[in-house]
Amino acid sequence: MTAAKRRAAPPWLRVLKERAAHAAGVVLPPVLMLGLLGVAWQVLCSSPDSALPTPTRVLADTHELITQPFYDNGGIDKGLFWHLLASLKRVALGYLLAAGAGVALGVLVGSSKWAMRALDPLFQVLRTIPPLAWLPLSLAAFRDGQPSAIFVIFITAIWPIVINTAVGVRNIPQDYRNVARVLRLNGGEFFTTIMLPAAAPYIFTGLRIGIGLSWLAIVAAEMLIGGVGIGFFIWDAWNSSLISDIILALAYVGIVGFFLDRLVAFAGKLIGRGTVSV
Amino acid sequence: MNEYLKIEHICKTFGTGESRSEVLRDISLDVARGEYLAIIGHSGCGKSTLLNIVAGLTAASSGYVFLDGREVHAPGPDRAVVFQNHSLLPWLTVYDNVRLAVDKVFGGRKTAAERHEWTLRNLELTHMTHAMKKRPGEISGGMKQRVGIARALAMSPKVLLLDEPFGALDALTRAHLQEEVMKIHAELGNTVLMITHDVDEAVLLSDRIVMMTNGPAAQIGEIHTVRLPRPRNRLELLADPHYIAARAAVLEFLHRKSRYVEAA
């Protein structure tokens, strides 16, 4: 009895152990997988005539880029932070425009049968056009790289936002509409108290797809328009045969894309007041 | 009789041509101020359609609805509806669901403090103050229906429309809420129009029971006046000859005179 008592851990230790076990269960698998892939990569690219560098080689080559993300030698010779910031600025502008216009159009298409009939076929065709196909046209229209890139982001992100918002608005339960009618809510009140919250889960699905597509499109667009930006950084690195720089930039692009997605999901949770599941 | 709510020659047909179906045929009904009227009938007989027409949510094909001397066409807070599935807005708290109605109906007439007081008063009436910070998703079905009732009462409606308000609840919760509604009706003297398919509920709660024939083209079959004094006690009534007679009359109508069309 006494021996058993002595062996039983205090409760806080048990909780700590459980937490640690849980954390290990979540963190260990991806870390192990990453390690495994790293080793495989190392082995596969170790031969002297390998076209791609090994991970250790990448780290050695990009050491300076990693440790000094903020340097600025003028022109496009800047640290990766500045390149990413320039890309993020373009995405932010194009995406916010797309979010505003997309939700507005989606509400229109979702609430009016005629707007839906007139616009939906158009949207269904336009949304299949690849982002980069818009670039030459927008360059012709704007005669400048910066607004053209922003337009490409806008036109890429807007379709999922429009379509999801429209579906969300169309799916507002009749019950809520009845409540609004009994209370005689006017258009504005209906929009803010019923339509937006009821359609929020759909709208945020569209917004999340939109931010993902924007980030996909910006890299490609920047490769063509040049200037400061992570896309052109990659293209420039390729032209200078700095393969390790490309790999580092890709890792950064992936991580930033991941955080952008999380950011929109978080905003949805905050604004959706419990109706948006993440 | 003092006709407060007057339903005159209401007909309703849905669809046109081949798919045309007549749901209600020539329904006329007078409800006095303060009266509790139950409408009972088999499922699909169009009783909910009738309620929706009174609420203004559905347009009648012909006929008129007058409330307090004025014809009604559109929905409005003077005919507050308690929906069968509560229809609370899930993104608002219990308090905010009721407050939304209060703000909309009394926005111009009461100060914010008065509206707050009035919201609390109606939540107290339905015993929901304890959960007013919760969202509808966090409370039970019976509580949701209480909030639905609080929201409807908070509009100070001329007539309260209850669309099978307790249909989705378990028997015990239902009995409990019926008691609450009786208390509220005794205290406030509301005019109530209630749709139900529960015979006991109809007899227990109402002053008159309107029995509808089966659709298509449902009509008013019989109207039974429940001559039971208030306040009514569920258990004491069980042996009351008036109660038994009223129950028998409604059951008789539903099962003999108005059998299911399919079963006939």
Coordinates of C-alpha atoms in Angstrom, one line a residue:
Chain A
M1 CA 0.0 0.0 0.0
T2 CA 2.6 2.5 1.1
A3 CA 4.8 1.5 -1.8
A4 CA 2.0 2.1 -4.3
K5 CA 1.3 5.4 -2.7
R6 CA 4.9 6.5 -3.0
R7 CA 5.0 5.4 -6.6
A8 CA 1.9 7.5 -7.5
A9 CA 3.0 10.8 -9.1
P10 CA 1.5 14.1 -7.8
P11 CA -1.4 15.4 -9.9
W12 CA 0.5 18.3 -11.4
L13 CA 3.2 16.0 -12.6
R14 CA 0.6 13.8 -14.2
V15 CA -1.0 16.7 -16.0
L16 CA 2.4 17.9 -17.2
K17 CA 3.2 14.4 -18.5
E18 CA -0.1 14.2 -20.3
R19 CA 0.5 17.6 -21.9
A20 CA 4.0 16.6 -22.9
A21 CA 2.7 13.4 -24.4
H22 CA 0.1 15.3 -26.3
A23 CA 2.6 17.9 -27.5
A24 CA 5.0 15.2 -28.5
G25 CA 2.3 13.4 -30.4
V26 CA 1.5 16.6 -32.4
V27 CA 5.0 17.9 -32.9
L28 CA 7.1 14.7 -33.3
P29 CA 5.5 13.3 -36.5
P30 CA 6.0 16.3 -38.7
V31 CA 9.5 16.9 -37.3
L32 CA 10.5 13.3 -37.9
M33 CA 9.0 13.4 -41.4
L34 CA 10.9 16.6 -42.2
G35 CA 14.1 14.9 -40.9
L36 CA 13.5 11.9 -43.0
L37 CA 12.9 13.9 -46.2
G38 CA 16.0 16.0 -45.5
V39 CA 18.1 12.8 -45.2
A40 CA 16.6 11.5 -48.4
W41 CA 17.3 14.8 -50.2
Q42 CA 20.8 14.8 -48.8
V43 CA 21.5 11.3 -50.1
L44 CA 19.8 11.8 -53.5
C45 CA 21.8 15.0 -54.2
S46 CA 25.2 14.0 -52.8
S47 CA 26.6 12.8 -56.1
P48 CA 29.1 15.2 -57.6
D49 CA 27.2 15.6 -60.8
S50 CA 23.9 16.3 -59.1
A51 CA 22.0 19.2 -60.7
L52 CA 20.5 20.3 -57.3
P53 CA 22.4 21.2 -54.1
T54 CA 22.1 19.1 -50.9
P55 CA 20.3 20.7 -47.9
T56 CA 23.6 21.3 -46.1
R57 CA 24.9 23.0 -49.2
V58 CA 21.8 25.2 -49.4
L59 CA 22.3 26.2 -45.8
A60 CA 25.9 27.0 -46.4
D61 CA 25.1 29.0 -49.6
T62 CA 22.3 31.0 -48.1
H63 CA 23.8 31.6 -44.7
E64 CA 24.1 35.3 -45.4
L65 CA 20.5 35.7 -46.8
I66 CA 19.1 33.9 -43.7
T67 CA 21.0 35.9 -41.2
Q68 CA 20.7 39.3 -42.9
P69 CA 17.1 39.6 -44.1
F70 CA 17.1 43.4 -43.7
Y71 CA 20.1 44.6 -45.7
D72 CA 19.4 47.1 -48.4
N73 CA 22.1 47.9 -51.0
G74 CA 19.6 49.9 -53.2
G75 CA 17.9 48.7 -56.4
I76 CA 16.8 45.1 -56.1
D77 CA 19.8 44.1 -54.0
K78 CA 17.9 43.8 -50.8
G79 CA 17.3 41.3 -48.0
L80 CA 14.6 38.7 -48.3
F81 CA 12.5 40.6 -45.8
W82 CA 12.1 43.5 -48.2
H83 CA 11.3 41.2 -51.1
L84 CA 8.6 39.4 -49.1
L85 CA 7.3 42.7 -47.9
A86 CA 7.0 44.1 -51.4
S87 CA 5.1 41.0 -52.5
L88 CA 2.9 41.1 -49.4
K89 CA 2.0 44.8 -50.1
R90 CA 0.9 43.9 -53.6
V91 CA -1.1 41.0 -52.4
A92 CA -2.7 43.0 -49.6
L93 CA -3.8 45.7 -52.0
G94 CA -5.1 43.4 -54.7
Y95 CA -6.7 41.0 -52.2
L96 CA -8.5 43.7 -50.2
L97 CA -9.9 45.2 -53.4
A98 CA -11.0 41.7 -54.4
A99 CA -12.5 41.0 -51.0
G100 CA -14.5 44.2 -51.1
A101 CA -15.7 43.9 -54.7
G102 CA -16.2 40.1 -54.4
V103 CA -18.4 40.3 -51.3
A104 CA -20.4 43.1 -52.9
L105 CA -20.9 41.3 -56.1
G106 CA -21.6 38.0 -54.3
V107 CA -24.4 39.7 -52.3
L108 CA -25.8 41.1 -55.5
V109 CA -25.7 37.7 -57.3
G110 CA -27.0 35.9 -54.3
S111 CA -29.9 38.1 -53.6
S112 CA -31.2 38.9 -57.1
K113 CA -32.4 36.2 -59.5
W114 CA -31.8 38.5 -62.5
A115 CA -28.3 39.5 -61.4
M116 CA -27.5 35.8 -61.0
R117 CA -28.8 34.9 -64.4
A118 CA -27.0 37.8 -66.1
L119 CA -23.7 37.5 -64.3
D120 CA -23.2 33.9 -63.3
P121 CA -22.4 32.5 -66.8
L122 CA -19.9 35.3 -67.2
F123 CA -18.2 34.6 -63.9
Q124 CA -18.1 30.9 -64.6
V125 CA -16.1 31.6 -67.8
L126 CA -13.9 34.3 -66.4
R127 CA -12.8 32.4 -63.4
T128 CA -11.2 29.7 -65.5
I129 CA -8.8 32.1 -67.1
P130 CA -5.3 31.5 -65.6
P131 CA -4.0 34.5 -63.6
L132 CA -1.0 35.1 -65.8
A133 CA -3.1 35.2 -68.9
W134 CA -4.5 38.5 -67.6
L135 CA -1.0 40.0 -67.2
P136 CA -0.3 41.1 -70.8
L137 CA -3.7 42.7 -71.1
S138 CA -3.3 44.5 -67.8
L139 CA 0.2 45.7 -68.8
A140 CA -1.4 47.0 -72.0
A141 CA -4.1 48.8 -70.0
F142 CA -2.0 50.2 -67.1
R143 CA 1.4 50.5 -68.9
D144 CA 3.1 49.9 -65.6
G145 CA 4.1 46.7 -63.7
Q146 CA 2.9 47.7 -60.2
P147 CA -0.8 48.2 -61.0
S148 CA -0.7 45.3 -63.4
A149 CA 0.5 42.9 -60.7
I150 CA -2.1 44.2 -58.3
F151 CA -4.8 43.7 -61.0
V152 CA -3.7 40.1 -61.5
I153 CA -4.1 39.5 -57.8
F154 CA -7.5 41.1 -57.8
I155 CA -8.8 39.2 -60.7
T156 CA -7.4 35.9 -59.4
A157 CA -8.8 36.3 -55.9
I158 CA -12.2 37.7 -56.7
W159 CA -14.0 34.7 -58.2
P160 CA -14.0 32.3 -55.3
I161 CA -15.0 35.2 -53.1
V162 CA -17.9 36.1 -55.4
I163 CA -19.1 32.6 -55.9
N164 CA -18.9 31.5 -52.2
T165 CA -20.6 34.7 -51.0
A166 CA -23.4 34.2 -53.5
V167 CA -24.0 30.6 -52.4
G168 CA -23.9 31.8 -48.7
V169 CA -26.5 34.5 -49.4
R170 CA -28.7 32.2 -51.3
N171 CA -28.6 29.6 -48.5
I172 CA -29.7 32.0 -45.8
P173 CA -32.4 29.9 -44.0
Q174 CA -36.0 31.0 -44.7
D175 CA -36.5 31.1 -40.9
Y176 CA -34.1 34.0 -40.5
R177 CA -35.7 35.8 -43.4
N178 CA -39.1 35.3 -41.7
V179 CA -37.7 36.8 -38.5
A180 CA -36.4 39.7 -40.4
R181 CA -39.8 40.2 -42.1
V182 CA -41.8 40.0 -38.8
L183 CA -39.4 42.5 -37.3
R184 CA -39.6 44.6 -40.5
L185 CA -35.8 45.0 -40.7
N186 CA -34.9 47.3 -43.5
G187 CA -32.3 46.5 -46.2
G188 CA -29.3 47.8 -44.2
E189 CA -30.4 46.1 -41.0
F190 CA -31.0 42.9 -42.8
F191 CA -27.6 43.0 -44.4
T192 CA -25.7 43.6 -41.1
T193 CA -27.8 41.6 -38.6
I194 CA -28.8 38.6 -40.8
M195 CA -27.1 38.4 -44.2
L196 CA -23.5 38.9 -43.2
P197 CA -23.4 36.6 -40.2
A198 CA -25.5 33.9 -41.9
A199 CA -23.3 33.9 -44.9
A200 CA -20.1 34.4 -43.0
P201 CA -19.0 30.7 -43.1
Y202 CA -19.3 30.7 -46.9
I203 CA -17.7 34.2 -47.3
F204 CA -14.7 33.1 -45.3
T205 CA -14.3 29.9 -47.3
G206 CA -14.1 32.1 -50.4
L207 CA -11.7 34.6 -48.7
R208 CA -9.4 31.7 -47.7
I209 CA -9.4 30.3 -51.2
G210 CA -8.8 33.8 -52.5
I211 CA -5.8 34.5 -50.3
G212 CA -4.2 31.2 -51.3
L213 CA -4.7 31.9 -55.0
S214 CA -3.4 35.5 -54.6
W215 CA -0.2 34.2 -53.1
L216 CA 0.1 31.6 -55.9
A217 CA -0.3 34.3 -58.5
I218 CA 2.0 37.0 -57.1
V219 CA 5.1 34.9 -57.5
A220 CA 4.4 34.2 -61.1
A221 CA 3.4 37.8 -61.9
E222 CA 6.5 39.2 -60.2
M223 CA 8.7 37.0 -62.3
L224 CA 7.4 38.8 -65.3
I225 CA 7.1 42.4 -64.1
G226 CA 10.5 42.4 -62.3
G227 CA 11.4 44.9 -59.5
V228 CA 11.5 44.2 -55.8
G229 CA 9.5 41.1 -54.8
I230 CA 10.0 37.5 -53.9
G231 CA 8.9 36.3 -57.4
F232 CA 11.5 38.3 -59.2
F233 CA 14.0 37.4 -56.5
I234 CA 13.5 33.7 -57.6
W235 CA 13.7 34.5 -61.2
D236 CA 16.9 36.6 -60.7
A237 CA 18.4 33.8 -58.7
W238 CA 17.7 31.4 -61.5
N239 CA 19.4 33.8 -64.0
S240 CA 22.4 33.9 -61.8
S241 CA 22.3 30.1 -61.2
L242 CA 21.9 30.6 -57.5
I243 CA 19.9 27.4 -56.9
S244 CA 20.3 27.5 -53.2
D245 CA 18.7 31.0 -53.1
I246 CA 15.8 29.7 -55.0
I247 CA 15.3 26.9 -52.5
L248 CA 15.4 29.2 -49.6
A249 CA 13.0 31.6 -51.3
L250 CA 10.6 28.7 -51.9
A251 CA 10.6 27.8 -48.3
Y252 CA 9.8 31.4 -47.3
V253 CA 7.0 31.6 -49.9
G254 CA 5.5 28.4 -48.4
I255 CA 5.7 29.6 -44.8
V256 CA 4.3 33.0 -45.6
G257 CA 1.5 31.4 -47.6
F258 CA 0.7 29.2 -44.7
F259 CA 0.5 32.2 -42.3
L260 CA -1.7 34.2 -44.7
D261 CA -4.2 31.3 -44.7
R262 CA -4.1 31.1 -40.9
L263 CA -4.6 34.9 -40.7
V264 CA -7.7 34.8 -42.8
A265 CA -9.0 31.8 -40.9
F266 CA -8.4 33.7 -37.6
A267 CA -10.2 36.8 -38.9
G268 CA -13.1 34.5 -39.8
K269 CA -13.2 33.1 -36.3
L270 CA -13.1 36.6 -34.9
I271 CA -15.7 38.2 -37.2
G272 CA -17.9 35.2 -37.7
R273 CA -18.7 35.2 -34.0
G274 CA -18.6 31.4 -33.6
T275 CA -20.4 30.6 -36.9
V276 CA -17.2 30.0 -38.9
S277 CA -15.5 26.7 -38.1
V278 CA -11.8 26.6 -38.9
Chain B
M1 CA -68.5 39.4 -29.8
N2 CA -65.7 41.8 -29.8
E3 CA -63.8 40.8 -32.9
Y4 CA -60.2 41.7 -32.5
L5 CA -58.7 39.5 -35.1
K6 CA -61.0 38.8 -38.0
I7 CA -60.2 36.3 -40.7
E8 CA -62.6 36.5 -43.7
H9 CA -63.1 34.0 -46.5
I10 CA -59.4 33.1 -46.7
C11 CA -58.6 30.8 -49.7
K12 CA -55.1 29.6 -50.6
T13 CA -54.0 27.7 -53.7
F14 CA -50.4 27.0 -54.5
G15 CA -49.1 26.6 -58.0
T16 CA -50.9 26.9 -61.3
G17 CA -52.2 24.6 -64.0
E18 CA -51.5 20.9 -63.5
S19 CA -49.6 21.3 -60.2
R20 CA -52.3 23.6 -58.7
S21 CA -53.4 22.5 -55.3
E22 CA -56.0 24.1 -53.1
V23 CA -54.8 24.2 -49.5
L24 CA -57.4 26.3 -47.7
R25 CA -61.0 26.9 -48.7
D26 CA -63.1 29.8 -47.4
I27 CA -61.8 30.1 -43.8
S28 CA -63.5 32.6 -41.7
L29 CA -62.8 33.1 -38.0
D30 CA -63.2 35.8 -35.4
V31 CA -60.9 36.0 -32.4
A32 CA -61.8 38.2 -29.4
R33 CA -59.3 40.3 -27.6
G34 CA -57.6 38.3 -24.9
E35 CA -58.8 35.0 -26.3
Y36 CA -56.6 31.9 -26.6
L37 CA -57.5 30.1 -29.7
A38 CA -56.1 26.8 -30.8
I39 CA -56.2 25.5 -34.4
I40 CA -55.9 21.7 -34.5
G41 CA -55.8 19.3 -37.5
H42 CA -53.9 16.5 -39.0
S43 CA -50.4 17.2 -40.5
G44 CA -50.5 18.8 -43.9
C45 CA -54.1 20.2 -43.5
G46 CA -52.8 23.7 -44.0
K47 CA -53.0 25.0 -40.5
S48 CA -49.5 26.4 -40.7
T49 CA -50.4 28.1 -44.0
L50 CA -53.3 29.8 -42.2
L51 CA -51.0 31.0 -39.5
N52 CA -48.5 32.3 -42.0
I53 CA -51.3 34.1 -43.8
V54 CA -52.3 35.8 -40.6
A55 CA -48.7 36.6 -39.9
G56 CA -48.4 38.1 -43.4
L57 CA -45.5 35.8 -44.3
T58 CA -47.7 34.1 -47.0
A59 CA -50.1 35.9 -49.2
A60 CA -53.7 34.6 -49.3
S61 CA -55.1 33.9 -52.8
S62 CA -58.3 35.6 -51.7
G63 CA -59.9 36.8 -48.5
Y64 CA -58.9 39.3 -45.8
V65 CA -57.3 39.5 -42.4
F66 CA -58.2 42.3 -40.1
L67 CA -56.5 43.1 -36.9
D68 CA -57.9 45.7 -34.5
G69 CA -60.0 47.2 -37.3
R70 CA -57.2 47.4 -39.9
E71 CA -56.5 45.1 -42.8
V72 CA -53.1 43.4 -42.7
H73 CA -51.1 42.5 -45.8
A74 CA -47.4 42.3 -44.7
P75 CA -45.7 40.8 -41.7
G76 CA -45.2 43.0 -38.7
P77 CA -44.3 43.0 -35.0
D78 CA -48.0 43.5 -34.1
R79 CA -48.4 39.8 -35.0
A80 CA -45.3 38.3 -33.4
V81 CA -44.6 34.7 -34.4
V82 CA -43.1 32.0 -32.2
F83 CA -41.7 29.6 -34.8
Q84 CA -41.8 25.9 -34.4
N85 CA -38.0 25.6 -34.7
H86 CA -37.4 28.8 -32.5
S87 CA -35.6 30.6 -35.4
L88 CA -33.2 32.3 -33.0
L89 CA -30.2 33.9 -34.7
P90 CA -27.3 31.7 -33.7
W91 CA -24.7 34.4 -33.8
L92 CA -26.5 36.6 -31.2
T93 CA -26.7 35.9 -27.5
V94 CA -30.0 35.2 -25.9
Y95 CA -30.2 38.8 -24.7
D96 CA -29.3 40.2 -28.1
N97 CA -31.9 38.0 -29.9
V98 CA -34.6 39.6 -27.7
R99 CA -32.9 43.0 -27.7
L100 CA -32.9 43.0 -31.5
A101 CA -36.7 42.8 -31.5
V102 CA -37.0 45.4 -28.7
D103 CA -34.7 47.8 -30.5
K104 CA -36.6 47.4 -33.8
V105 CA -40.1 47.8 -32.3
F106 CA -39.4 50.4 -29.6
G107 CA -36.3 52.1 -31.1
G108 CA -38.1 55.4 -31.6
R109 CA -40.2 55.3 -28.5
K110 CA -38.0 54.1 -25.6
T111 CA -34.6 55.1 -24.4
A112 CA -31.8 52.6 -24.5
A113 CA -32.1 52.1 -20.7
E114 CA -35.9 51.5 -21.1
R115 CA -35.2 49.0 -23.9
H116 CA -32.7 47.2 -21.7
E117 CA -35.2 47.0 -18.9
W118 CA -37.9 45.7 -21.2
T119 CA -35.6 43.1 -22.7
L120 CA -34.8 41.9 -19.1
R121 CA -38.4 42.0 -18.1
N122 CA -39.4 39.6 -21.0
L123 CA -36.5 37.3 -20.3
E124 CA -37.6 37.2 -16.6
L125 CA -41.1 36.4 -17.7
T126 CA -39.8 33.3 -19.5
H127 CA -37.2 32.6 -16.8
M128 CA -34.3 32.9 -19.1
T129 CA -32.3 35.7 -17.4
H130 CA -29.8 33.2 -16.1
A131 CA -28.7 32.3 -19.7
M132 CA -28.9 35.7 -21.3
K133 CA -25.2 35.8 -22.2
K134 CA -25.3 32.4 -23.9
R135 CA -25.7 31.7 -27.6
P136 CA -28.6 29.6 -28.8
G137 CA -26.3 26.8 -29.6
E138 CA -25.4 26.5 -25.9
I139 CA -28.9 26.1 -24.5
S140 CA -31.5 23.3 -24.6
G141 CA -34.4 23.1 -27.1
G142 CA -36.9 24.0 -24.3
M143 CA -34.8 27.1 -23.4
K144 CA -34.5 28.1 -27.0
Q145 CA -38.3 28.0 -27.3
R146 CA -38.5 30.1 -24.1
V147 CA -36.3 32.7 -25.7
G148 CA -38.4 32.5 -28.9
I149 CA -41.5 33.3 -26.7
A150 CA -39.6 36.1 -24.9
R151 CA -38.7 37.6 -28.2
A152 CA -42.3 37.5 -29.4
L153 CA -43.7 38.9 -26.2
A154 CA -41.1 41.7 -26.2
M155 CA -42.6 43.0 -29.4
S156 CA -45.8 43.7 -27.4
P157 CA -47.9 42.1 -30.2
K158 CA -51.6 42.6 -30.6
V159 CA -51.8 38.9 -31.3
L160 CA -49.3 36.2 -30.5
L161 CA -49.0 33.5 -33.2
L162 CA -47.6 30.2 -32.0
D163 CA -46.7 27.7 -34.7
E164 CA -46.6 24.3 -33.0
P165 CA -44.3 26.0 -30.4
F166 CA -43.8 22.8 -28.3
G167 CA -43.9 20.3 -31.1
A168 CA -40.2 19.6 -31.1
L169 CA -39.8 19.2 -27.3
D170 CA -40.0 16.2 -25.1
A171 CA -43.2 15.6 -23.1
L172 CA -41.9 16.9 -19.7
T173 CA -40.4 20.1 -21.1
R174 CA -43.5 20.6 -23.2
A175 CA -45.7 20.3 -20.1
H176 CA -43.5 22.8 -18.3
L177 CA -43.6 25.3 -21.1
Q178 CA -47.4 25.0 -21.4
E179 CA -47.7 26.0 -17.7
E180 CA -45.5 29.0 -18.4
V181 CA -47.5 30.1 -21.4
M182 CA -50.7 29.8 -19.3
K183 CA -49.2 31.9 -16.6
I184 CA -48.1 34.5 -19.1
H185 CA -51.5 34.5 -20.8
A186 CA -53.1 35.0 -17.4
E187 CA -50.8 37.8 -16.5
L188 CA -50.7 39.7 -19.7
G189 CA -54.0 38.8 -21.3
N190 CA -52.6 38.3 -24.8
T191 CA -54.6 37.3 -27.7
V192 CA -53.1 34.1 -28.9
L193 CA -53.5 32.0 -32.0
M194 CA -51.8 28.6 -31.6
I195 CA -51.3 25.9 -34.1
T196 CA -51.0 22.4 -32.6
H197 CA -51.6 18.8 -33.3
D198 CA -51.7 17.9 -29.6
V199 CA -55.2 17.3 -28.3
D200 CA -54.3 17.7 -24.6
E201 CA -52.4 20.9 -25.3
A202 CA -55.3 22.4 -27.2
V203 CA -57.8 21.6 -24.4
L204 CA -55.5 22.7 -21.6
L205 CA -54.5 26.0 -23.0
S206 CA -57.3 27.4 -25.1
D207 CA -60.7 29.0 -24.8
R208 CA -61.8 27.7 -28.2
I209 CA -60.5 24.9 -30.4
V210 CA -60.9 25.3 -34.1
M211 CA -60.8 21.8 -35.8
M212 CA -59.8 21.7 -39.4
T213 CA -60.8 19.1 -42.0
N214 CA -58.1 17.3 -43.9
G215 CA -56.6 18.9 -47.0
P216 CA -56.6 19.4 -49.8
A217 CA -59.0 22.4 -49.6
A218 CA -59.2 22.3 -45.8
Q219 CA -62.0 24.0 -44.1
I220 CA -63.1 24.7 -40.5
G221 CA -64.8 21.5 -39.4
E222 CA -66.0 22.3 -35.9
I223 CA -65.3 24.9 -33.2
H224 CA -65.4 23.7 -29.7
T225 CA -65.6 26.1 -26.8
V226 CA -63.7 24.9 -23.8
R227 CA -65.7 25.8 -20.7
L228 CA -63.0 25.4 -18.1
P229 CA -62.3 28.0 -15.5
R230 CA -58.8 29.5 -15.3
P231 CA -56.3 29.0 -13.8
R232 CA -56.3 25.4 -15.0
N233 CA -54.4 22.6 -13.3
R234 CA -53.3 19.8 -15.5
L235 CA -53.7 17.1 -12.8
E236 CA -57.0 18.3 -11.4
L237 CA -58.5 18.5 -14.9
L238 CA -57.9 14.8 -15.6
A239 CA -61.1 13.9 -13.8
D240 CA -63.1 17.0 -14.8
P241 CA -66.1 16.1 -16.9
H242 CA -65.8 19.3 -19.0
Y243 CA -62.2 18.4 -19.8
I244 CA -63.0 14.9 -20.7
A245 CA -65.9 16.0 -22.9
A246 CA -63.7 18.6 -24.7
R247 CA -61.0 16.0 -25.2
A248 CA -63.5 13.5 -26.5
A249 CA -65.0 16.0 -28.9
V250 CA -61.7 16.9 -30.4
L251 CA -60.5 13.3 -30.6
E252 CA -63.9 12.2 -32.1
F253 CA -63.5 14.9 -34.8
L254 CA -59.9 14.1 -35.6
H255 CA -60.3 10.3 -35.7
R256 CA -63.8 9.8 -37.0
K257 CA -65.1 12.8 -38.9
S258 CA -61.8 13.8 -40.4
R259 CA -59.8 10.7 -41.0
Y260 CA -56.6 10.7 -43.0
V261 CA -57.5 10.7 -46.7
E262 CA -55.0 7.9 -47.2
A263 CA -56.5 5.8 -44.5
A264 CA -60.1 6.3 -45.6

